[in-house]
Amino acid sequence: MQNFIDTFKYSGISMQALGVTIGGLVGVFATLGVFFLLIWLPGKLGKRKD
Amino acid sequence: MNDLFIGFTSLTWQMGVMYIIGGVLIWLAITKEYEPMLLLPIGFGAILVNLPLSTVWAVTGAHGAEPGFLQVLFEMGIKTELFPLLIFVAVGAMIDFGPLFKNPYMIFFGAAAQFGIFATMIAATFLGFDLKEAASIGIIGAADGPTSIFVSSLFAPRLLGPISVAAYSYMSLVPLIQPPVIRALTTKAERRTRMVYHESNSPKWLKVLFPIAVTMISGIVAPISVPLIGSLMFGNLIRESGVLERLSKTAQNELAYLVTLLLGITIGSSMKAEAFLTLDTLMIMGLGLVAFVFDTAGGVMFAKLVNLFLPKGKKINPMIGACGISAFPMSGRIVQKMAAEEEKGNIILMHAIGSNVSGQLGSVIAGGMVLALVPLFMIL
C-alpha cells in the first residue's frame, strides 16, 4: 500500500491528484458498497423467511 | 476635513466591481430564484465587506483594531466548521432514504456521479493550484455546499469565497447544466427506457439502524469524515426515530433557516475585493462548471456500463445516473421531466430520487475520502 502511495507521491502534483482520484473512487464505491449490503441483505433475508 | 470624506476617498474601482457582483447575486436570488436563501445573503455580505474601511470586518476601537461582527461570525462559524456541520444536521433531518431502501442498487450511482470531483481536481493541478487547493476546487463537484465549505475551510481558506459562490451558483443552475450533457451522451431510445417500480415499505428498524451503521462504518473507513457524516446522520436519526418529531421539525426549519442565513452572509464576508477579483476566481468558476459536467457524465456513463450486463427488459434508464449528484431533489425532478418529455407517461421519479438521495451520501463520503487521502499523497 505504501509503495502504491509513494509511486504517486514523488511523481509530481498531477500524479498526486491521480493517486487521490484512484484511492477516492475506490473508497467511495467500496464504502457505498458496504451501505448497499446493509440495505440489501436484510431485505433478502426477510424474503427468505416469508 | 479628510476624515469627513474618508468614505468617499477610500472607494476603489475594485469595490465597485464587488458591489456589482453582490448586486448580481441578489438579482439572481430574487428574480430567477436561484438558491435565494444563500445567494441573497452572500450577495449582501459581499457588498457589506467591501464598503469603505470594511467596518463589518474590523473596527478600530479604544484598544486598536477589533473584529467586526462578520469577522466574529467567520471565526466562530466557518473557521471552526460549525456552520456547515449544523447545516448537515438540518439536511439529515430532511432526507428520506425510503426511495433508496426500495432500490438499493441506486446507491452506486451516488458513487459514480462523484467522478467530476476527481476529474476537476486533476484539471486544477494543471492550472497551477496545489493539491489541497485543487481538492477543494474539485469538491465543488460534490454539488453540496456544506461539504465544499467544510473541505475548503480546512484545505484552502483563501479560496473559500469563490468556491462557495461557484458551488451554490452551479447547484442552482443544475436545470440548465444537466439536460444538454445527458442528451449528448444518450440516445432517444435510451432516454425512453421504462423502469418498473415496486411499492414496498422499509422496516422501521432499518431506517433507525441505517444512520448509526453508516456513521460507524464511515468513522472506521475514514475517521476524518466523521464530523461530516456524523452530523448528517444525527439529523437523519432524529427524523427516523419517530420520538423526536419536534426536534426533527426544528432541525428542518428553524435550525436550517437560521444557520443558512448566518452562513450566507458570513461566506459573503469572505469576498473582499483584493481576495476575490483574481484570476484564481475566474479559473474556479470555470472548473466548477467542469465538475458539474463531469459528475453528470460520470453517472450517465456508469449507468450505460451497467446496462451492458443487464438482460433486455431490465435495462436502466441511463438518465438515472445523472441524479447521483447531491443536488436534491432538483436533479431527480429534472430527469423525471426529461423522461416524460421523451415519452408521455414514463415515470422514473422514484428511481431518480433514490439515486439522488444516494448522491447526498456519496458526496459526503467523497468529501471524507478527499480529506483523508490528500495529506497521504502530499509531500509535507
XYZ file of C-alpha atoms in Angstrom:
430
model
C 0.000 0.000 0.000
C 2.791 2.387 0.962
C 4.536 1.573 -2.341
C 1.387 2.476 -4.252
C 1.174 5.820 -2.426
C 4.892 6.545 -2.887
C 4.679 5.883 -6.647
C 2.267 8.792 -6.981
C 3.606 10.913 -4.159
C 7.008 11.561 -5.705
C 5.887 11.909 -9.349
C 4.597 15.480 -9.449
C 1.425 17.183 -8.311
C -0.856 15.927 -11.092
C 0.226 12.362 -10.328
C -0.567 13.003 -6.668
C -4.033 14.124 -7.765
C -4.345 10.952 -9.868
C -3.435 8.901 -6.800
C -6.113 10.656 -4.739
C -8.551 10.051 -7.618
C -7.898 6.314 -7.758
C -7.983 5.973 -3.982
C -11.014 8.233 -3.690
C -13.125 6.486 -6.305
C -12.265 3.042 -4.957
C -13.011 4.282 -1.445
C -16.366 5.837 -2.368
C -17.501 2.740 -4.305
C -16.329 0.391 -1.550
C -17.959 2.397 1.254
C -21.235 2.771 -0.603
C -20.961 -0.933 -1.489
C -20.977 -1.748 2.217
C -24.010 0.525 2.671
C -25.662 -1.370 -0.200
C -25.172 -4.664 1.620
C -26.541 -3.045 4.755
C -29.801 -2.290 2.932
C -29.986 -5.239 0.552
C -29.159 -8.124 2.902
C -31.998 -7.571 5.419
C -34.460 -7.369 2.515
C -33.119 -10.591 1.030
C -33.163 -12.423 4.362
C -36.658 -11.142 5.105
C -37.943 -12.527 1.799
C -36.397 -15.943 2.505
C -38.162 -16.123 5.873
C -41.500 -15.419 4.138
C -11.896 67.503 6.732
C -10.262 64.451 5.187
C -11.804 62.299 7.909
C -15.241 63.622 6.972
C -14.918 62.311 3.425
C -12.940 59.203 4.258
C -15.761 57.038 2.923
C -15.504 58.659 -0.492
C -11.717 58.821 -0.619
C -11.398 55.138 0.328
C -13.531 53.938 -2.582
C -11.719 51.924 -5.239
C -12.873 50.556 -8.617
C -12.443 47.026 -7.223
C -15.049 47.830 -4.560
C -17.346 48.990 -7.354
C -16.927 45.660 -9.148
C -17.763 43.818 -5.930
C -20.952 45.887 -5.499
C -21.947 44.806 -8.997
C -21.146 41.146 -8.238
C -23.096 41.360 -4.968
C -25.963 43.028 -6.821
C -25.995 40.319 -9.495
C -26.149 37.588 -6.826
C -29.066 39.367 -5.139
C -30.754 39.838 -8.526
C -30.332 36.129 -9.361
C -31.763 35.226 -5.958
C -34.812 37.471 -6.265
C -35.760 37.444 -9.942
C -34.510 33.999 -11.006
C -34.979 32.362 -7.578
C -31.563 30.668 -7.900
C -30.803 29.343 -4.377
C -32.249 32.582 -2.884
C -31.655 31.505 0.719
C -27.922 31.563 0.079
C -27.235 33.798 -2.885
C -29.095 36.744 -1.342
C -27.157 36.778 1.963
C -23.894 36.027 0.089
C -24.527 38.954 -2.262
C -25.363 41.322 0.587
C -22.372 40.115 2.604
C -20.128 40.814 -0.414
C -21.419 44.402 -0.531
C -21.087 44.871 3.248
C -17.486 43.730 3.471
C -16.419 45.908 0.544
C -17.800 49.153 1.910
C -15.081 51.713 2.757
C -12.985 50.765 5.809
C -14.817 47.427 5.974
C -16.121 48.100 9.460
C -18.207 44.918 9.438
C -14.923 43.001 9.340
C -12.749 45.004 11.728
C -13.317 48.198 13.710
C -10.772 50.483 15.270
C -11.714 50.885 18.907
C -10.039 52.236 22.018
C -7.784 49.159 22.135
C -6.818 49.206 18.463
C -8.383 47.037 15.740
C -11.109 44.757 16.983
C -13.039 42.162 14.983
C -16.281 43.353 13.426
C -19.450 41.251 13.603
C -18.807 39.419 10.340
C -15.280 38.503 11.370
C -16.672 37.188 14.661
C -19.173 35.058 12.737
C -16.431 33.891 10.371
C -14.073 32.885 13.167
C -16.860 31.212 15.096
C -18.854 29.559 12.338
C -16.584 28.909 9.365
C -13.081 28.511 10.784
C -14.412 26.069 13.343
C -16.561 24.387 10.591
C -19.559 24.778 12.900
C -21.997 26.311 10.370
C -21.610 23.660 7.648
C -21.955 20.919 10.250
C -25.135 22.427 11.703
C -26.492 22.641 8.147
C -25.727 18.937 7.815
C -27.830 18.155 10.900
C -30.678 20.033 9.220
C -30.145 18.315 5.864
C -30.006 14.919 7.568
C -33.362 15.608 9.188
C -34.788 16.384 5.737
C -33.519 13.255 3.948
C -35.865 10.342 3.462
C -33.798 7.298 2.499
C -37.018 5.394 1.705
C -36.636 5.540 -2.112
C -33.071 4.238 -1.747
C -34.158 1.376 0.523
C -36.652 0.308 -2.160
C -33.959 0.288 -4.879
C -30.686 -0.278 -3.004
C -28.586 -0.691 -6.158
C -29.220 3.010 -6.872
C -26.559 3.714 -4.254
C -23.813 3.038 -6.803
C -24.918 5.984 -8.925
C -24.202 8.146 -5.905
C -20.611 6.921 -6.187
C -20.249 7.183 -9.982
C -21.521 10.756 -10.099
C -18.680 11.887 -7.845
C -16.342 11.435 -10.801
C -16.433 15.176 -11.501
C -14.777 15.905 -8.135
C -11.702 13.931 -9.037
C -11.527 14.883 -12.728
C -11.708 18.558 -11.744
C -9.076 18.124 -9.067
C -6.650 16.766 -11.686
C -7.556 19.616 -14.073
C -6.957 22.175 -11.301
C -3.432 20.881 -10.697
C -2.659 21.524 -14.381
C -3.754 25.135 -13.849
C -1.197 25.646 -11.098
C -3.204 25.039 -7.908
C -1.526 22.976 -5.197
C -3.057 19.637 -4.209
C -5.080 20.943 -1.257
C -6.469 23.842 -3.279
C -7.173 21.562 -6.255
C -9.024 19.140 -3.977
C -11.110 21.980 -2.530
C -11.996 23.174 -6.034
C -12.848 19.618 -7.099
C -15.267 19.323 -4.185
C -17.488 21.882 -5.942
C -18.454 18.770 -7.926
C -19.970 17.288 -4.787
C -22.867 19.633 -5.631
C -23.124 20.017 -1.920
C -22.480 23.462 -0.429
C -21.695 22.474 3.181
C -19.171 19.817 2.042
C -17.463 22.389 -0.214
C -17.280 24.885 2.648
C -16.075 22.254 5.105
C -13.274 20.983 2.865
C -12.127 24.396 1.636
C -12.130 25.906 5.135
C -9.702 23.139 6.111
C -7.622 22.919 2.926
C -7.847 26.295 1.190
C -9.329 29.059 3.378
C -8.132 31.750 0.944
C -10.364 30.260 -1.782
C -13.434 29.836 0.425
C -15.332 32.762 -1.112
C -15.063 31.828 -4.805
C -15.505 28.095 -4.086
C -18.721 28.701 -2.121
C -20.110 31.073 -4.743
C -19.279 28.593 -7.526
C -20.798 25.660 -5.596
C -24.098 27.388 -4.840
C -24.348 29.093 -8.234
C -23.902 25.869 -10.185
C -26.224 23.978 -7.831
C -28.909 26.454 -8.751
C -28.033 26.064 -12.433
C -28.401 22.259 -12.436
C -31.590 22.523 -14.564
C -29.534 24.264 -17.242
C -26.306 22.232 -16.942
C -27.543 18.642 -16.784
C -30.036 18.262 -19.686
C -27.596 19.081 -22.542
C -24.938 16.768 -21.072
C -27.474 13.940 -20.667
C -28.777 14.440 -24.228
C -25.260 14.436 -25.639
C -24.449 11.096 -24.005
C -27.693 9.171 -24.526
C -29.863 8.121 -27.479
C -33.569 8.869 -27.670
C -34.294 5.153 -27.191
C -32.185 5.069 -24.027
C -33.977 8.101 -22.609
C -37.303 6.369 -23.262
C -36.358 3.308 -21.200
C -39.089 2.483 -18.729
C -38.316 1.126 -15.284
C -40.623 -0.964 -13.149
C -41.216 0.331 -9.642
C -42.283 -1.996 -6.838
C -44.058 -0.308 -3.949
C -42.802 -1.629 -0.621
C -42.308 -0.308 2.874
C -38.917 -0.392 4.543
C -38.938 -1.718 8.116
C -38.546 0.931 10.799
C -35.600 -0.841 12.409
C -33.670 -0.495 9.141
C -34.411 3.229 8.958
C -33.165 3.684 12.542
C -30.164 1.386 12.235
C -29.015 2.809 8.901
C -27.752 6.226 10.105
C -25.977 4.632 13.076
C -24.305 1.953 10.949
C -23.347 4.441 8.215
C -21.698 6.709 10.791
C -19.775 3.841 12.352
C -18.612 2.395 9.029
C -17.544 5.828 7.743
C -15.772 6.500 11.010
C -13.763 3.315 10.628
C -13.025 3.761 6.886
C -12.210 7.494 7.023
C -12.175 8.832 10.604
C -11.704 12.388 9.347
C -15.142 12.235 7.678
C -16.951 11.685 10.993
C -17.901 15.336 11.620
C -19.497 15.479 8.144
C -21.252 12.137 8.028
C -21.926 12.089 11.771
C -23.850 15.359 11.752
C -25.771 14.352 8.614
C -26.721 11.005 10.122
C -27.527 12.526 13.526
C -30.131 14.669 11.810
C -31.461 11.620 9.996
C -31.633 9.574 13.199
C -33.679 12.331 14.852
C -36.070 12.137 11.907
C -36.357 8.362 11.743
C -36.505 7.709 15.489
C -40.136 8.746 15.415
C -39.999 10.009 19.002
C -38.332 13.371 18.366
C -40.758 14.904 15.957
C -40.403 18.407 17.393
C -36.616 18.266 17.268
C -36.791 16.922 13.723
C -39.091 19.761 12.665
C -36.841 22.282 14.447
C -33.773 20.943 12.637
C -35.593 21.031 9.279
C -36.934 24.534 9.757
C -35.622 26.902 12.435
C -32.098 25.470 12.586
C -31.800 25.222 8.789
C -33.069 28.758 8.183
C -31.070 30.405 10.951
C -27.751 28.772 10.121
C -28.281 29.263 6.369
C -28.852 32.960 6.977
C -25.662 33.309 9.038
C -23.683 31.025 6.726
C -24.645 33.032 3.642
C -23.734 36.447 4.964
C -20.516 35.098 6.503
C -19.465 33.499 3.199
C -20.209 36.838 1.536
C -17.873 38.489 4.009
C -15.012 36.354 2.684
C -15.414 38.055 -0.712
C -13.134 41.039 -0.148
C -12.224 42.685 -3.440
C -8.490 42.099 -3.128
C -9.016 38.384 -2.477
C -11.923 37.819 -4.865
C -11.009 39.765 -8.005
C -8.236 37.462 -9.123
C -7.544 35.096 -11.982
C -7.974 32.244 -9.478
C -11.647 33.161 -9.042
C -12.219 33.047 -12.803
C -10.495 29.668 -13.020
C -12.531 28.344 -10.066
C -15.783 29.404 -11.731
C -14.714 27.599 -14.926
C -13.554 24.500 -13.060
C -16.803 24.400 -11.074
C -18.729 24.066 -14.309
C -16.340 21.328 -15.460
C -17.004 19.491 -12.180
C -20.791 19.503 -12.663
C -20.474 18.392 -16.307
C -18.147 15.506 -15.407
C -20.375 14.471 -12.479
C -23.335 14.190 -14.812
C -21.273 12.419 -17.474
C -19.792 10.012 -14.903
C -23.232 8.991 -13.645
C -24.728 8.548 -17.117
C -21.747 6.579 -18.450
C -21.790 4.311 -15.386
C -25.480 3.564 -15.976
C -24.699 2.748 -19.615
C -21.897 0.446 -18.472
C -24.245 -1.368 -16.078
C -26.784 -1.750 -18.910
C -24.238 -3.769 -20.902
C -24.601 -6.557 -18.332
C -28.369 -6.392 -17.824
C -30.840 -8.511 -19.827
C -33.344 -6.857 -22.149
C -36.358 -5.648 -20.234
C -34.313 -4.976 -17.107
C -32.238 -2.122 -18.525
C -31.831 1.070 -16.526
C -32.754 4.430 -17.945
C -29.223 5.920 -18.091
C -30.548 9.354 -17.168
C -30.916 7.948 -13.629
C -27.127 8.001 -13.370
C -27.083 11.792 -13.661
C -29.159 12.032 -10.466
C -26.254 10.631 -8.466
C -25.150 14.191 -7.749
C -26.136 15.694 -4.452
C -28.402 18.463 -5.775
C -31.570 17.099 -4.158
C -34.355 16.923 -5.283
C -33.670 19.158 -8.259
C -31.699 16.610 -10.238
C -34.279 13.857 -9.738
C -37.088 16.138 -10.869
C -35.201 17.252 -13.990
C -34.579 13.669 -15.070
C -38.239 12.768 -14.495
C -39.252 15.782 -16.587
C -36.895 14.734 -19.376
C -38.215 11.154 -19.309
C -41.801 12.392 -19.546
C -40.874 14.716 -22.410
C -39.315 11.816 -24.334
C -42.295 9.552 -23.770
C -45.547 10.541 -22.183
C -46.321 8.541 -19.044
C -42.759 7.357 -18.478
C -42.390 7.604 -14.699
C -38.921 7.074 -13.276
C -39.215 9.582 -10.427
C -38.774 7.137 -7.529
C -35.656 5.610 -9.099
C -34.346 9.099 -9.821
C -34.947 10.220 -6.240
C -33.304 7.020 -4.931
C -30.232 7.844 -7.000
C -30.402 11.483 -5.908
C -30.537 10.557 -2.209
C -27.542 8.264 -2.651
C -25.759 11.243 -4.222
C -26.104 13.017 -0.900
C -24.398 10.107 0.819
C -21.817 9.790 -1.961
C -20.829 13.451 -1.859
C -20.186 13.376 1.881
C -18.221 10.137 1.616
C -16.219 11.602 -1.293
C -15.521 14.701 0.823
C -14.280 12.442 3.623
C -12.112 10.458 1.203
C -10.518 13.638 -0.130
C -9.838 14.867 3.400
C -8.257 11.542 4.305
C -6.264 10.933 1.111
C -4.831 14.348 0.192
C -2.442 14.524 3.193
C -1.286 10.967 2.418
C -0.284 11.834 -1.150
C 1.284 15.221 -0.379
C 4.971 15.716 0.270
C 4.967 17.540 3.579
